[in-house]
PDB file of C-alpha atoms in Angstrom:
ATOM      1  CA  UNK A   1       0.000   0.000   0.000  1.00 59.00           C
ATOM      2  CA  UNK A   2       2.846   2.218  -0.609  1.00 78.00           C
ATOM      3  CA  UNK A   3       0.739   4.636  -3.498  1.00 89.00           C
ATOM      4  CA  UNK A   4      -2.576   5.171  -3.252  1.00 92.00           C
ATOM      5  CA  UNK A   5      -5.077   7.553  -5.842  1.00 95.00           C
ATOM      6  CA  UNK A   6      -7.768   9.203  -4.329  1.00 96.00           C
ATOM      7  CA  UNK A   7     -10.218  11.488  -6.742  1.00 97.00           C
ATOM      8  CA  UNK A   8     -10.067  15.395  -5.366  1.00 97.00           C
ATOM      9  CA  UNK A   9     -13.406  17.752  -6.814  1.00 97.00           C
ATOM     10  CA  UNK A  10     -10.978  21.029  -7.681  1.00 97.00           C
ATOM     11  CA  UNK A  11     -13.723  24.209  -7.114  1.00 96.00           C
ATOM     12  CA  UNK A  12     -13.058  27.524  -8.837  1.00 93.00           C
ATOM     13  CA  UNK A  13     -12.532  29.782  -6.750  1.00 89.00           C
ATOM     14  CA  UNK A  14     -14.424  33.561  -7.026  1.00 85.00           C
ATOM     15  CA  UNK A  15     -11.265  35.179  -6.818  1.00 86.00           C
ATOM     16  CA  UNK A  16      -8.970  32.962  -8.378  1.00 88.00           C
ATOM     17  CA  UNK A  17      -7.485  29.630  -7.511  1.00 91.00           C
ATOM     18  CA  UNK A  18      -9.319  26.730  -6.236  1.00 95.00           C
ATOM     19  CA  UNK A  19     -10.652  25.389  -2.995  1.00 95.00           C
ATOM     20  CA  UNK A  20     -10.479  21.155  -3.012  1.00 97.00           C
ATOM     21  CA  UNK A  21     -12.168  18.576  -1.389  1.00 96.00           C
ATOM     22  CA  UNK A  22     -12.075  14.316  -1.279  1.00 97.00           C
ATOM     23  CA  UNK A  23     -15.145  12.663  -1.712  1.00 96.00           C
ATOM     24  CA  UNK A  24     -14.451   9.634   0.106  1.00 96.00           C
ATOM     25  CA  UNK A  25     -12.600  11.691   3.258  1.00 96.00           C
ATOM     26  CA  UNK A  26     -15.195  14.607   3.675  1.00 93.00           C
ATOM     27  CA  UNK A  27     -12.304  16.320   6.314  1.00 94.00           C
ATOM     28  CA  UNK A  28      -9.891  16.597   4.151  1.00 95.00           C
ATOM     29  CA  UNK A  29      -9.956  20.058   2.409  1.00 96.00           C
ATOM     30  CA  UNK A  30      -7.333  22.364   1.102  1.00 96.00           C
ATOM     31  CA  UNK A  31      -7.011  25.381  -1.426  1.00 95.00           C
ATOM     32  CA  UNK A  32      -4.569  26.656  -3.977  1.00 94.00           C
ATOM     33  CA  UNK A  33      -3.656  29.868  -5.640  1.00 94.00           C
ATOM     34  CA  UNK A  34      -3.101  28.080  -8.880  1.00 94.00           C
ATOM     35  CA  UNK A  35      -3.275  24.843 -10.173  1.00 94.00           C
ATOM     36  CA  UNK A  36       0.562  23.726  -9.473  1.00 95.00           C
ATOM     37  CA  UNK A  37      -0.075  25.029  -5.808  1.00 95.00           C
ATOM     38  CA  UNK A  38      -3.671  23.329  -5.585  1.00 95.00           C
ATOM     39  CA  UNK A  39      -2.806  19.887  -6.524  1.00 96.00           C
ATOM     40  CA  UNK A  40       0.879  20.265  -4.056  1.00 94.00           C
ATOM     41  CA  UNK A  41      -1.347  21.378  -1.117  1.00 95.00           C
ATOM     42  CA  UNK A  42      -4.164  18.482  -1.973  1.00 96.00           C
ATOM     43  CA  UNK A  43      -1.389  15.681  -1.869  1.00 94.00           C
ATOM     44  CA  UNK A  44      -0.120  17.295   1.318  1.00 92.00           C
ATOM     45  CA  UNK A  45      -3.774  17.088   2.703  1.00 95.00           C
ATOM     46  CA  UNK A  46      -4.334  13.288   1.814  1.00 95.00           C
ATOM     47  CA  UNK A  47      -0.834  12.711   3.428  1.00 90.00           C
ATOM     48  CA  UNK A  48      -1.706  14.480   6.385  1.00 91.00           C
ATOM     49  CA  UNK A  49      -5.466  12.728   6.385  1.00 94.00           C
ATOM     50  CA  UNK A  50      -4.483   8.862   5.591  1.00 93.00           C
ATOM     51  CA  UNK A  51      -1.483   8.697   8.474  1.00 88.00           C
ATOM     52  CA  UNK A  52      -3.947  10.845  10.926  1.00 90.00           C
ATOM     53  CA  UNK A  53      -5.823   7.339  10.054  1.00 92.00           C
ATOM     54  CA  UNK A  54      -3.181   5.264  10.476  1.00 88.00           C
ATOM     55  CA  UNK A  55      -1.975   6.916  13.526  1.00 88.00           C
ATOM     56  CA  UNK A  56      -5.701   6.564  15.375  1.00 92.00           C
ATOM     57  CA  UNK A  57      -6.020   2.764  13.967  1.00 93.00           C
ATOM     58  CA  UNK A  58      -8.731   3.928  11.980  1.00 93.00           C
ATOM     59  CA  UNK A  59      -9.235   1.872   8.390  1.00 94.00           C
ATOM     60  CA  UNK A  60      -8.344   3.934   5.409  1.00 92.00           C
ATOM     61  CA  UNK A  61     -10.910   4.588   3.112  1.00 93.00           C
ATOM     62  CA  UNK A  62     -11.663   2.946  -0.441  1.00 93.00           C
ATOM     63  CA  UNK A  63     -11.015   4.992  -3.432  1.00 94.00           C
ATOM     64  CA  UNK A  64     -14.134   5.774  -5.388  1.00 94.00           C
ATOM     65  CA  UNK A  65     -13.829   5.321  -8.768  1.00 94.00           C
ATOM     66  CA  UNK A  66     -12.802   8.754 -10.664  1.00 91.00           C
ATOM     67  CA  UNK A  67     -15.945   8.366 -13.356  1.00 90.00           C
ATOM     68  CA  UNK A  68     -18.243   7.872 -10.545  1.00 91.00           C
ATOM     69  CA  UNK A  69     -17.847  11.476  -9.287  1.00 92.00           C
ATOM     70  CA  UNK A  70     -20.345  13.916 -10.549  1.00 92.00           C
ATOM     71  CA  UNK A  71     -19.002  17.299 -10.631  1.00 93.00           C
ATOM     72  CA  UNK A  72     -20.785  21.255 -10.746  1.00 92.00           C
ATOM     73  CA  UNK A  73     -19.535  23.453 -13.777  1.00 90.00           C
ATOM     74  CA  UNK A  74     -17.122  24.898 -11.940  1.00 90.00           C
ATOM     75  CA  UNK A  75     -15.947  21.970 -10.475  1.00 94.00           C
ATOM     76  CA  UNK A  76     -13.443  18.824 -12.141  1.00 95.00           C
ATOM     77  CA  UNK A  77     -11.856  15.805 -10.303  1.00 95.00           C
ATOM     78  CA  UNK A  78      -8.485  15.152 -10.542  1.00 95.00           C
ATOM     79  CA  UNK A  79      -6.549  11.992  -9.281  1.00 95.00           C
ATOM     80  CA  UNK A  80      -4.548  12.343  -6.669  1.00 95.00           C
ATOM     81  CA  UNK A  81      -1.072  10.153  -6.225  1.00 93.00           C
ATOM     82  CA  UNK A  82      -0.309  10.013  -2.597  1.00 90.00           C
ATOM     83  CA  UNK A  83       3.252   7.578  -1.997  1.00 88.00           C
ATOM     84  CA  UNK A  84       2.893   6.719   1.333  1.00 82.00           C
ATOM     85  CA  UNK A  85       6.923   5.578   1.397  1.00 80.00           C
ATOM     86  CA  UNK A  86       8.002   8.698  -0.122  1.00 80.00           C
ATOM     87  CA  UNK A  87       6.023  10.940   2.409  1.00 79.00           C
ATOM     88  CA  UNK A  88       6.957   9.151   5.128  1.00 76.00           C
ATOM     89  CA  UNK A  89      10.745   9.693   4.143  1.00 76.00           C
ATOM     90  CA  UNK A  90       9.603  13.281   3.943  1.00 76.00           C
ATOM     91  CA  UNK A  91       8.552  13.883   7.275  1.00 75.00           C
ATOM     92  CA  UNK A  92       9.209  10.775   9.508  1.00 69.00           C
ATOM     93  CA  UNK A  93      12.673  11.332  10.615  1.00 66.00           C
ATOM     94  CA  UNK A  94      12.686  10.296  13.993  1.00 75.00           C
ATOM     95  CA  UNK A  95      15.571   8.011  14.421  1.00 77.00           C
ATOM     96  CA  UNK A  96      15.109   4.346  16.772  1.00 81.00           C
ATOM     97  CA  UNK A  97      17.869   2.127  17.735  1.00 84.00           C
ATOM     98  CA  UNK A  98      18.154  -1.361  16.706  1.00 85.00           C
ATOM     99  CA  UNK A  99      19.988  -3.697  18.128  1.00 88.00           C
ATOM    100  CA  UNK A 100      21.288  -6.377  15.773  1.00 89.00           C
ATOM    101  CA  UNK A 101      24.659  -9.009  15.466  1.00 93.00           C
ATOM    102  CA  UNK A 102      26.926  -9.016  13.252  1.00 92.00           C
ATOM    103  CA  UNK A 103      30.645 -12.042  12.999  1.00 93.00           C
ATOM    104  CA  UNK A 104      33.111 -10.321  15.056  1.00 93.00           C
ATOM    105  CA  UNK A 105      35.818 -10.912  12.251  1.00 95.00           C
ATOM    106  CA  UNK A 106      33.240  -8.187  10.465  1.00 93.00           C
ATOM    107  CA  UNK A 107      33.120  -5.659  12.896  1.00 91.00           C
ATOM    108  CA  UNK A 108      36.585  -5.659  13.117  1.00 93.00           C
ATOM    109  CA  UNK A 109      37.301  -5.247   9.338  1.00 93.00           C
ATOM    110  CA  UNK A 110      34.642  -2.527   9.125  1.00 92.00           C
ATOM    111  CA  UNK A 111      35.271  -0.744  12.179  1.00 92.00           C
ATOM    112  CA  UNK A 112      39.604  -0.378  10.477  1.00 93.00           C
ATOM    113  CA  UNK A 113      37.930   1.057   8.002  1.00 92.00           C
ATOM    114  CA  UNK A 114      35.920   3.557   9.447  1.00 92.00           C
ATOM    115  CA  UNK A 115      32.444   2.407   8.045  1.00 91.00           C
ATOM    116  CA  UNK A 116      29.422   4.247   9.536  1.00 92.00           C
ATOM    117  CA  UNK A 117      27.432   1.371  10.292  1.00 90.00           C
ATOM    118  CA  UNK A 118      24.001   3.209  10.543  1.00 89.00           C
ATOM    119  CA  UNK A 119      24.608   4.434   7.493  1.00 88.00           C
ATOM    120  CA  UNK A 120      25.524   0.857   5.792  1.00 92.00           C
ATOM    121  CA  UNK A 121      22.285  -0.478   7.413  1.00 90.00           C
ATOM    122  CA  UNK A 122      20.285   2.418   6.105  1.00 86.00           C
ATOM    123  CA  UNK A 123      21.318   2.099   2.654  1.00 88.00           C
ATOM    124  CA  UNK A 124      20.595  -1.341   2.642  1.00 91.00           C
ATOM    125  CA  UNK A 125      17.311  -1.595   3.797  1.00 88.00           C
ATOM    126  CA  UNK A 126      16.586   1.591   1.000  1.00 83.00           C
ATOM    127  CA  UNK A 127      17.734  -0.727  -1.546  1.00 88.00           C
ATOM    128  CA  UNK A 128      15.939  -4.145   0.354  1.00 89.00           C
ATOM    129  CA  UNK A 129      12.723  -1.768   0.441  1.00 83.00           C
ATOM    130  CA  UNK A 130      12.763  -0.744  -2.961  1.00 81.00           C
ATOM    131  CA  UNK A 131      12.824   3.010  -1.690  1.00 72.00           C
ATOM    132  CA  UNK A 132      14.686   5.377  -3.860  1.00 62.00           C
TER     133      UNK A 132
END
């Protein structure tokens, strides 16, 4: 569940820009002075919406279905990519410690060599993760 696409209703503003809302998550509501700005702000608004969710335990709404959203005449729906992995690399950088065991014949070649070993274990697990 690393990417999910939620449909957004983008509503003209009256002075300019747009105002956005989610069908399926009625909270989650942003604005924009332009359309660059709008869609930024609405990805940053379903980030900040699904890990509220997955902070409180609370299920994560389905995705409607983007031709199943009727829309005013100053209104469109857009699809919005939200990459749960890449947000989370965004703003999740609180650091935990993990203990783990490595041959001793290891630590001693590594450690002559000055290797960070956080750093090793961090790259790693990127690359084991498929995170870029």
């Amino acid at each position: 569940m690393n990417k999910l696409f939620y449909p957004a209703i983008f509503h003209r503003a009256e002075e300019g820009g747009f105002w956005i809302t989610f069908p399926d998550i009625p909270e989650c509501m942003t604005q924009g002075d332009d359309m660059e700005q709008a869609y930024e702000m609405a990805v940053e608004a379903l980030g900040l919406a699904i890990t509220g969710f997955e902070e409180e335990s609370i299920p994560i709404p389905n995705a409607s279905k983007p031709d199943a959203i009727t829309t005013a005449a100053d209104e469109f729906c857009v699809v919005i990519e939200f990459d749960m992995l890449a947000y989370k690399k965004r703003t999740g950088s609180k650091a935990v410690k993990k203990t783990l065991t490595i041959p001793e014949w290891l630590n001693e070649e590594a450690t002559a060599l000055g290797v960070n070993f956080s750093q090793v274990l961090q790259e790693a697990l990127m690359i084991k993760i498929g995170a870029k």
